[in-house]
Amino acid sequence: MFLGLNLEIPSELLPPYLPKYLKDVLDFYQSVKTQWRVVSGFSGMALVGLDYGAVFNTAKIFKFDLDEFNFLVLQEIERFIINWHNEKMSTKE
């Protein structure tokens, strides 16, 4: 939980087996899942996106190869979390 937001990817939405190259990015996401930019308003909090300055620094600290492919996979995870969170927030109203 981050600011009361669940930013985990629900395990029931993951396939039973992930290739190592995708699991590595998913594991890296676990290291940066607190680096979200959020805005707060009357209807609650909205996710803006990951703070990529912090993401790049974290990759450097953990010696994670954030090459083009891994970056694109991380962006897909980011889009999924944003859409999933927004969908949950819209059904709350």
PDB file of C-alpha atoms in Angstrom:
ATOM      1  CA  MET A   1       0.000   0.000   0.000  1.00  0.00           C
ATOM      2  CA  PHE A   2       1.197   3.474  -0.871  1.00  0.00           C
ATOM      3  CA  LEU A   3      -0.857   6.442   0.350  1.00  0.00           C
ATOM      4  CA  GLY A   4      -3.724   4.016   0.824  1.00  0.00           C
ATOM      5  CA  LEU A   5      -3.440   2.846  -2.787  1.00  0.00           C
ATOM      6  CA  ASN A   6      -2.829  -0.784  -3.595  1.00  0.00           C
ATOM      7  CA  LEU A   7      -0.217  -0.675  -6.348  1.00  0.00           C
ATOM      8  CA  GLU A   8       0.429  -4.416  -6.455  1.00  0.00           C
ATOM      9  CA  ILE A   9      -0.443  -6.322  -9.583  1.00  0.00           C
ATOM     10  CA  PRO A  10      -3.141  -8.775  -8.477  1.00  0.00           C
ATOM     11  CA  SER A  11      -1.724 -12.288  -8.631  1.00  0.00           C
ATOM     12  CA  GLU A  12      -4.961 -13.608 -10.142  1.00  0.00           C
ATOM     13  CA  LEU A  13      -4.314 -11.389 -13.185  1.00  0.00           C
ATOM     14  CA  LEU A  14      -0.851 -12.815 -13.792  1.00  0.00           C
ATOM     15  CA  PRO A  15      -0.333 -15.926 -15.882  1.00  0.00           C
ATOM     16  CA  PRO A  16       0.805 -19.027 -13.991  1.00  0.00           C
ATOM     17  CA  TYR A  17       4.208 -18.842 -15.673  1.00  0.00           C
ATOM     18  CA  LEU A  18       6.183 -15.785 -16.719  1.00  0.00           C
ATOM     19  CA  PRO A  19       9.379 -15.987 -18.756  1.00  0.00           C
ATOM     20  CA  LYS A  20      12.432 -14.813 -16.785  1.00  0.00           C
ATOM     21  CA  TYR A  21      12.855 -11.677 -18.904  1.00  0.00           C
ATOM     22  CA  LEU A  22       9.327 -10.529 -17.923  1.00  0.00           C
ATOM     23  CA  LYS A  23       9.605 -11.693 -14.315  1.00  0.00           C
ATOM     24  CA  ASP A  24      12.795  -9.628 -13.945  1.00  0.00           C
ATOM     25  CA  VAL A  25      10.934  -6.443 -14.922  1.00  0.00           C
ATOM     26  CA  LEU A  26       8.010  -7.348 -12.676  1.00  0.00           C
ATOM     27  CA  ASP A  27      10.448  -7.894  -9.793  1.00  0.00           C
ATOM     28  CA  PHE A  28      12.060  -4.526 -10.560  1.00  0.00           C
ATOM     29  CA  TYR A  29       8.593  -2.904 -10.462  1.00  0.00           C
ATOM     30  CA  GLN A  30       8.355  -4.156  -6.865  1.00  0.00           C
ATOM     31  CA  SER A  31      11.376  -1.924  -6.127  1.00  0.00           C
ATOM     32  CA  VAL A  32       9.834   1.198  -7.670  1.00  0.00           C
ATOM     33  CA  LYS A  33       6.131   0.807  -6.900  1.00  0.00           C
ATOM     34  CA  THR A  34       6.356   3.581  -4.286  1.00  0.00           C
ATOM     35  CA  GLN A  35       7.694   6.045  -6.863  1.00  0.00           C
ATOM     36  CA  TRP A  36       4.323   7.125  -8.248  1.00  0.00           C
ATOM     37  CA  ARG A  37       3.299  10.688  -8.964  1.00  0.00           C
ATOM     38  CA  VAL A  38      -0.227  11.217  -7.680  1.00  0.00           C
ATOM     39  CA  VAL A  39      -2.683  14.084  -7.632  1.00  0.00           C
ATOM     40  CA  SER A  40      -5.349  14.518  -5.032  1.00  0.00           C
ATOM     41  CA  GLY A  41      -8.751  16.011  -5.603  1.00  0.00           C
ATOM     42  CA  PHE A  42     -12.322  15.924  -4.373  1.00  0.00           C
ATOM     43  CA  SER A  43     -12.915  12.496  -5.888  1.00  0.00           C
ATOM     44  CA  GLY A  44      -9.804  10.952  -4.345  1.00  0.00           C
ATOM     45  CA  MET A  45      -6.324  10.295  -5.581  1.00  0.00           C
ATOM     46  CA  ALA A  46      -5.410   9.787  -9.209  1.00  0.00           C
ATOM     47  CA  LEU A  47      -2.225   8.188 -10.443  1.00  0.00           C
ATOM     48  CA  VAL A  48      -0.257  10.293 -12.902  1.00  0.00           C
ATOM     49  CA  GLY A  49       2.599   7.894 -13.591  1.00  0.00           C
ATOM     50  CA  LEU A  50       5.896   6.685 -12.263  1.00  0.00           C
ATOM     51  CA  ASP A  51       8.559   9.221 -11.332  1.00  0.00           C
ATOM     52  CA  TYR A  52      11.106   8.133 -13.923  1.00  0.00           C
ATOM     53  CA  GLY A  53      13.926  10.130 -12.334  1.00  0.00           C
ATOM     54  CA  ALA A  54      13.540   7.926  -9.270  1.00  0.00           C
ATOM     55  CA  VAL A  55      13.048   4.835 -11.442  1.00  0.00           C
ATOM     56  CA  PHE A  56      16.334   5.428 -13.302  1.00  0.00           C
ATOM     57  CA  ASN A  57      18.190   6.032 -10.015  1.00  0.00           C
ATOM     58  CA  THR A  58      16.734   2.840  -8.540  1.00  0.00           C
ATOM     59  CA  ALA A  59      17.792   0.891 -11.635  1.00  0.00           C
ATOM     60  CA  LYS A  60      21.304   2.261 -11.222  1.00  0.00           C
ATOM     61  CA  ILE A  61      21.426   1.364  -7.503  1.00  0.00           C
ATOM     62  CA  PHE A  62      20.169  -2.184  -8.114  1.00  0.00           C
ATOM     63  CA  LYS A  63      22.221  -2.535 -11.317  1.00  0.00           C
ATOM     64  CA  PHE A  64      19.054  -3.370 -13.238  1.00  0.00           C
ATOM     65  CA  ASP A  65      19.486  -3.096 -17.006  1.00  0.00           C
ATOM     66  CA  LEU A  66      16.709  -0.670 -17.928  1.00  0.00           C
ATOM     67  CA  ASP A  67      17.261  -1.127 -21.658  1.00  0.00           C
ATOM     68  CA  GLU A  68      14.634  -0.224 -24.242  1.00  0.00           C
ATOM     69  CA  PHE A  69      12.751  -3.529 -23.946  1.00  0.00           C
ATOM     70  CA  ASN A  70      12.655  -3.496 -20.121  1.00  0.00           C
ATOM     71  CA  PHE A  71      11.624   0.170 -20.181  1.00  0.00           C
ATOM     72  CA  LEU A  72       8.714  -0.622 -22.525  1.00  0.00           C
ATOM     73  CA  VAL A  73       7.603  -3.534 -20.327  1.00  0.00           C
ATOM     74  CA  LEU A  74       7.747  -1.242 -17.267  1.00  0.00           C
ATOM     75  CA  GLN A  75       5.611   1.312 -19.133  1.00  0.00           C
ATOM     76  CA  GLU A  76       3.046  -1.415 -19.868  1.00  0.00           C
ATOM     77  CA  ILE A  77       2.945  -2.282 -16.163  1.00  0.00           C
ATOM     78  CA  GLU A  78       2.504   1.428 -15.415  1.00  0.00           C
ATOM     79  CA  ARG A  79      -0.393   1.741 -17.910  1.00  0.00           C
ATOM     80  CA  PHE A  80      -2.032  -1.379 -16.501  1.00  0.00           C
ATOM     81  CA  ILE A  81      -1.859  -0.075 -12.907  1.00  0.00           C
ATOM     82  CA  ILE A  82      -3.195   3.362 -13.929  1.00  0.00           C
ATOM     83  CA  ASN A  83      -6.130   1.846 -15.866  1.00  0.00           C
ATOM     84  CA  TRP A  84      -6.868  -0.710 -13.145  1.00  0.00           C
ATOM     85  CA  HIS A  85      -6.788   1.960 -10.421  1.00  0.00           C
ATOM     86  CA  ASN A  86      -8.952   4.387 -12.422  1.00  0.00           C
ATOM     87  CA  GLU A  87     -11.473   1.631 -13.123  1.00  0.00           C
ATOM     88  CA  LYS A  88     -11.660   0.796  -9.407  1.00  0.00           C
ATOM     89  CA  MET A  89     -12.079   4.485  -8.524  1.00  0.00           C
ATOM     90  CA  SER A  90     -14.831   5.035 -11.113  1.00  0.00           C
ATOM     91  CA  THR A  91     -16.876   2.113  -9.799  1.00  0.00           C
ATOM     92  CA  LYS A  92     -16.535   3.470  -6.253  1.00  0.00           C
ATOM     93  CA  GLU A  93     -18.712   6.484  -7.036  1.00  0.00           C
TER      94      GLU A  93
END
